[in-house]
Amino acid sequence: MSNIMRLHRHTLHLLLQQQGIEVYPGQPPLLFRLSEEDGQSQKELARKLRIKPATLTVMLTRMEKTGLVRRMSDTRDQRISRVFLTERGRQAIQAVKETMQSLELHTFEEFTAEEKLLLRRFLLHMQNNLKQIEESI
């Protein structure tokens, strides 16, 4: 499972890179969170993405350099840093979505409808099992 996940993420990165889109592994979930609600605090984003704030800071610094996001201090509380998508970031989201859809089509080539449903059922079962563990911790 981890090999497939790693290969999927790497292939997505290669496809984006081939298109000249500077979105690195780990960044698409952040872009999607910001597209749902722009201007979230770094603390909120780290919690929602389930990553450490220091990891998020490194990601945001890289994304600022490539022009995908910008950080601004909160107008009411200068200690809070809010993250906003740039126009380039919005364009990147669209490219990532399209590339992910294309990759999904290729990933499931030659699967029957029944096989897809069965795989979905297995994955949902695994997800529920993992959620139960997480909730018990």
PDB file of C-alpha atoms in Angstrom:
ATOM      1  CA  MET A   1       0.000   0.000   0.000  1.00  0.00           C
ATOM      2  CA  SER A   2       2.744   2.453   0.897  1.00  0.00           C
ATOM      3  CA  ASN A   3       4.577   1.657  -2.345  1.00  0.00           C
ATOM      4  CA  ILE A   4       1.471   2.439  -4.392  1.00  0.00           C
ATOM      5  CA  MET A   5       0.861   5.671  -2.478  1.00  0.00           C
ATOM      6  CA  ARG A   6       4.491   6.720  -2.915  1.00  0.00           C
ATOM      7  CA  LEU A   7       4.443   5.892  -6.631  1.00  0.00           C
ATOM      8  CA  HIS A   8       1.157   7.756  -7.124  1.00  0.00           C
ATOM      9  CA  ARG A   9       2.516  10.880  -5.413  1.00  0.00           C
ATOM     10  CA  HIS A  10       5.783  10.682  -7.354  1.00  0.00           C
ATOM     11  CA  THR A  11       3.989  10.182 -10.688  1.00  0.00           C
ATOM     12  CA  LEU A  12       1.705  13.144  -9.974  1.00  0.00           C
ATOM     13  CA  HIS A  13       4.770  15.252  -9.240  1.00  0.00           C
ATOM     14  CA  LEU A  14       6.453  14.159 -12.480  1.00  0.00           C
ATOM     15  CA  LEU A  15       3.340  14.917 -14.536  1.00  0.00           C
ATOM     16  CA  LEU A  16       3.019  18.377 -12.983  1.00  0.00           C
ATOM     17  CA  GLN A  17       6.711  19.035 -13.476  1.00  0.00           C
ATOM     18  CA  GLN A  18       6.362  18.016 -17.137  1.00  0.00           C
ATOM     19  CA  GLN A  19       3.711  20.743 -17.492  1.00  0.00           C
ATOM     20  CA  GLY A  20       5.970  23.320 -15.851  1.00  0.00           C
ATOM     21  CA  ILE A  21       3.862  23.485 -12.681  1.00  0.00           C
ATOM     22  CA  GLU A  22       5.941  23.933  -9.536  1.00  0.00           C
ATOM     23  CA  VAL A  23       3.831  21.992  -7.062  1.00  0.00           C
ATOM     24  CA  TYR A  24       5.802  19.539  -4.977  1.00  0.00           C
ATOM     25  CA  PRO A  25       4.660  16.393  -3.152  1.00  0.00           C
ATOM     26  CA  GLY A  26       2.676  17.289  -0.069  1.00  0.00           C
ATOM     27  CA  GLN A  27       1.567  20.668  -1.441  1.00  0.00           C
ATOM     28  CA  PRO A  28      -1.684  19.685  -3.236  1.00  0.00           C
ATOM     29  CA  PRO A  29      -3.604  19.032   0.024  1.00  0.00           C
ATOM     30  CA  LEU A  30      -2.548  22.472   1.268  1.00  0.00           C
ATOM     31  CA  LEU A  31      -3.666  24.118  -1.963  1.00  0.00           C
ATOM     32  CA  PHE A  32      -7.020  22.329  -1.762  1.00  0.00           C
ATOM     33  CA  ARG A  33      -7.543  23.434   1.862  1.00  0.00           C
ATOM     34  CA  LEU A  34      -6.865  27.031   0.890  1.00  0.00           C
ATOM     35  CA  SER A  35      -9.222  26.789  -2.082  1.00  0.00           C
ATOM     36  CA  GLU A  36     -11.967  25.734   0.337  1.00  0.00           C
ATOM     37  CA  GLU A  37     -11.217  28.625   2.712  1.00  0.00           C
ATOM     38  CA  ASP A  38      -8.601  31.219   1.850  1.00  0.00           C
ATOM     39  CA  GLY A  39      -6.846  33.144   4.603  1.00  0.00           C
ATOM     40  CA  GLN A  40      -6.604  30.404   7.200  1.00  0.00           C
ATOM     41  CA  SER A  41      -4.045  30.724   9.954  1.00  0.00           C
ATOM     42  CA  GLN A  42      -0.938  28.577   9.842  1.00  0.00           C
ATOM     43  CA  LYS A  43      -2.046  26.920  13.069  1.00  0.00           C
ATOM     44  CA  GLU A  44      -5.432  25.976  11.540  1.00  0.00           C
ATOM     45  CA  LEU A  45      -3.798  24.614   8.406  1.00  0.00           C
ATOM     46  CA  ALA A  46      -1.286  22.501  10.324  1.00  0.00           C
ATOM     47  CA  ARG A  47      -4.105  21.007  12.401  1.00  0.00           C
ATOM     48  CA  LYS A  48      -6.323  20.284   9.377  1.00  0.00           C
ATOM     49  CA  LEU A  49      -3.455  18.763   7.397  1.00  0.00           C
ATOM     50  CA  ARG A  50      -2.253  16.824  10.453  1.00  0.00           C
ATOM     51  CA  ILE A  51       1.309  18.055  10.122  1.00  0.00           C
ATOM     52  CA  LYS A  52       3.639  19.840  12.505  1.00  0.00           C
ATOM     53  CA  PRO A  53       3.638  23.645  12.365  1.00  0.00           C
ATOM     54  CA  ALA A  54       7.373  23.599  11.567  1.00  0.00           C
ATOM     55  CA  THR A  55       6.743  21.328   8.585  1.00  0.00           C
ATOM     56  CA  LEU A  56       4.023  23.678   7.364  1.00  0.00           C
ATOM     57  CA  THR A  57       6.362  26.662   7.698  1.00  0.00           C
ATOM     58  CA  VAL A  58       8.915  24.954   5.440  1.00  0.00           C
ATOM     59  CA  MET A  59       6.189  24.135   2.903  1.00  0.00           C
ATOM     60  CA  LEU A  60       4.845  27.688   2.922  1.00  0.00           C
ATOM     61  CA  THR A  61       8.289  29.214   2.508  1.00  0.00           C
ATOM     62  CA  ARG A  62       8.844  27.064  -0.576  1.00  0.00           C
ATOM     63  CA  MET A  63       5.382  27.872  -1.921  1.00  0.00           C
ATOM     64  CA  GLU A  64       5.921  31.601  -1.406  1.00  0.00           C
ATOM     65  CA  LYS A  65       9.144  31.389  -3.411  1.00  0.00           C
ATOM     66  CA  THR A  66       7.278  29.765  -6.307  1.00  0.00           C
ATOM     67  CA  GLY A  67       4.475  32.328  -6.057  1.00  0.00           C
ATOM     68  CA  LEU A  68       1.646  29.978  -5.050  1.00  0.00           C
ATOM     69  CA  VAL A  69       0.781  31.571  -1.695  1.00  0.00           C
ATOM     70  CA  ARG A  70       1.418  34.662   0.347  1.00  0.00           C
ATOM     71  CA  ARG A  71       1.432  35.080   4.094  1.00  0.00           C
ATOM     72  CA  MET A  72       0.092  38.143   5.851  1.00  0.00           C
ATOM     73  CA  SER A  73      -0.269  39.091   9.493  1.00  0.00           C
ATOM     74  CA  ASP A  74      -3.798  39.017  10.847  1.00  0.00           C
ATOM     75  CA  THR A  75      -5.299  42.509  10.974  1.00  0.00           C
ATOM     76  CA  ARG A  76      -6.517  42.044  14.565  1.00  0.00           C
ATOM     77  CA  ASP A  77      -3.686  39.951  16.002  1.00  0.00           C
ATOM     78  CA  GLN A  78      -0.207  40.471  14.534  1.00  0.00           C
ATOM     79  CA  ARG A  79       1.003  37.205  16.092  1.00  0.00           C
ATOM     80  CA  ILE A  80      -1.231  35.231  13.731  1.00  0.00           C
ATOM     81  CA  SER A  81      -0.026  34.598  10.190  1.00  0.00           C
ATOM     82  CA  ARG A  82      -2.714  33.996   7.582  1.00  0.00           C
ATOM     83  CA  VAL A  83      -2.119  32.189   4.293  1.00  0.00           C
ATOM     84  CA  PHE A  84      -3.682  33.260   1.000  1.00  0.00           C
ATOM     85  CA  LEU A  85      -3.619  31.802  -2.481  1.00  0.00           C
ATOM     86  CA  THR A  86      -2.155  33.911  -5.246  1.00  0.00           C
ATOM     87  CA  GLU A  87      -3.535  33.923  -8.774  1.00  0.00           C
ATOM     88  CA  ARG A  88      -0.741  31.543  -9.696  1.00  0.00           C
ATOM     89  CA  GLY A  89      -1.823  29.293  -6.820  1.00  0.00           C
ATOM     90  CA  ARG A  90      -5.404  29.225  -8.110  1.00  0.00           C
ATOM     91  CA  GLN A  91      -4.156  28.250 -11.559  1.00  0.00           C
ATOM     92  CA  ALA A  92      -2.001  25.533 -10.016  1.00  0.00           C
ATOM     93  CA  ILE A  93      -5.029  24.079  -8.216  1.00  0.00           C
ATOM     94  CA  GLN A  94      -6.865  23.699 -11.500  1.00  0.00           C
ATOM     95  CA  ALA A  95      -3.844  22.052 -13.131  1.00  0.00           C
ATOM     96  CA  VAL A  96      -3.419  19.694 -10.158  1.00  0.00           C
ATOM     97  CA  LYS A  97      -7.099  18.696 -10.271  1.00  0.00           C
ATOM     98  CA  GLU A  98      -6.958  17.995 -14.009  1.00  0.00           C
ATOM     99  CA  THR A  99      -3.714  16.054 -13.678  1.00  0.00           C
ATOM    100  CA  MET A 100      -5.083  14.016 -10.780  1.00  0.00           C
ATOM    101  CA  GLN A 101      -8.205  13.147 -12.789  1.00  0.00           C
ATOM    102  CA  SER A 102      -6.058  12.037 -15.722  1.00  0.00           C
ATOM    103  CA  LEU A 103      -3.796  10.019 -13.430  1.00  0.00           C
ATOM    104  CA  GLU A 104      -6.832   8.341 -11.856  1.00  0.00           C
ATOM    105  CA  LEU A 105      -8.103   7.313 -15.288  1.00  0.00           C
ATOM    106  CA  HIS A 106      -4.721   5.794 -16.142  1.00  0.00           C
ATOM    107  CA  THR A 107      -4.393   4.157 -12.721  1.00  0.00           C
ATOM    108  CA  PHE A 108      -7.668   2.291 -13.145  1.00  0.00           C
ATOM    109  CA  GLU A 109      -7.282   1.347 -16.802  1.00  0.00           C
ATOM    110  CA  GLU A 110      -8.431  -2.200 -17.497  1.00  0.00           C
ATOM    111  CA  PHE A 111     -10.210  -2.470 -14.144  1.00  0.00           C
ATOM    112  CA  THR A 112     -13.764  -3.706 -14.431  1.00  0.00           C
ATOM    113  CA  ALA A 113     -16.562  -1.779 -12.718  1.00  0.00           C
ATOM    114  CA  GLU A 114     -16.874  -4.653 -10.256  1.00  0.00           C
ATOM    115  CA  GLU A 115     -13.151  -4.544  -9.418  1.00  0.00           C
ATOM    116  CA  LYS A 116     -13.344  -0.796  -8.807  1.00  0.00           C
ATOM    117  CA  LEU A 117     -16.322  -1.237  -6.480  1.00  0.00           C
ATOM    118  CA  LEU A 118     -14.611  -4.048  -4.618  1.00  0.00           C
ATOM    119  CA  LEU A 119     -11.415  -2.039  -4.197  1.00  0.00           C
ATOM    120  CA  ARG A 120     -13.432   0.954  -2.953  1.00  0.00           C
ATOM    121  CA  ARG A 121     -15.193  -1.288  -0.435  1.00  0.00           C
ATOM    122  CA  PHE A 122     -11.867  -2.663   0.843  1.00  0.00           C
ATOM    123  CA  LEU A 123     -10.349   0.807   1.151  1.00  0.00           C
ATOM    124  CA  LEU A 124     -13.374   2.172   3.013  1.00  0.00           C
ATOM    125  CA  HIS A 125     -13.184  -0.795   5.368  1.00  0.00           C
ATOM    126  CA  MET A 126      -9.483  -0.079   5.986  1.00  0.00           C
ATOM    127  CA  GLN A 127     -10.252   3.604   6.513  1.00  0.00           C
ATOM    128  CA  ASN A 128     -12.887   2.777   9.132  1.00  0.00           C
ATOM    129  CA  ASN A 129     -10.486   0.431  10.924  1.00  0.00           C
ATOM    130  CA  LEU A 130      -7.815   3.144  11.028  1.00  0.00           C
ATOM    131  CA  LYS A 131     -10.307   5.752  12.271  1.00  0.00           C
ATOM    132  CA  GLN A 132     -11.247   3.458  15.133  1.00  0.00           C
ATOM    133  CA  ILE A 133      -7.597   3.178  16.156  1.00  0.00           C
ATOM    134  CA  GLU A 134      -7.146   6.936  15.893  1.00  0.00           C
ATOM    135  CA  GLU A 135     -10.217   7.608  18.023  1.00  0.00           C
ATOM    136  CA  SER A 136      -9.041   5.208  20.717  1.00  0.00           C
ATOM    137  CA  ILE A 137      -5.694   6.989  21.086  1.00  0.00           C
TER     138      ILE A 137
END
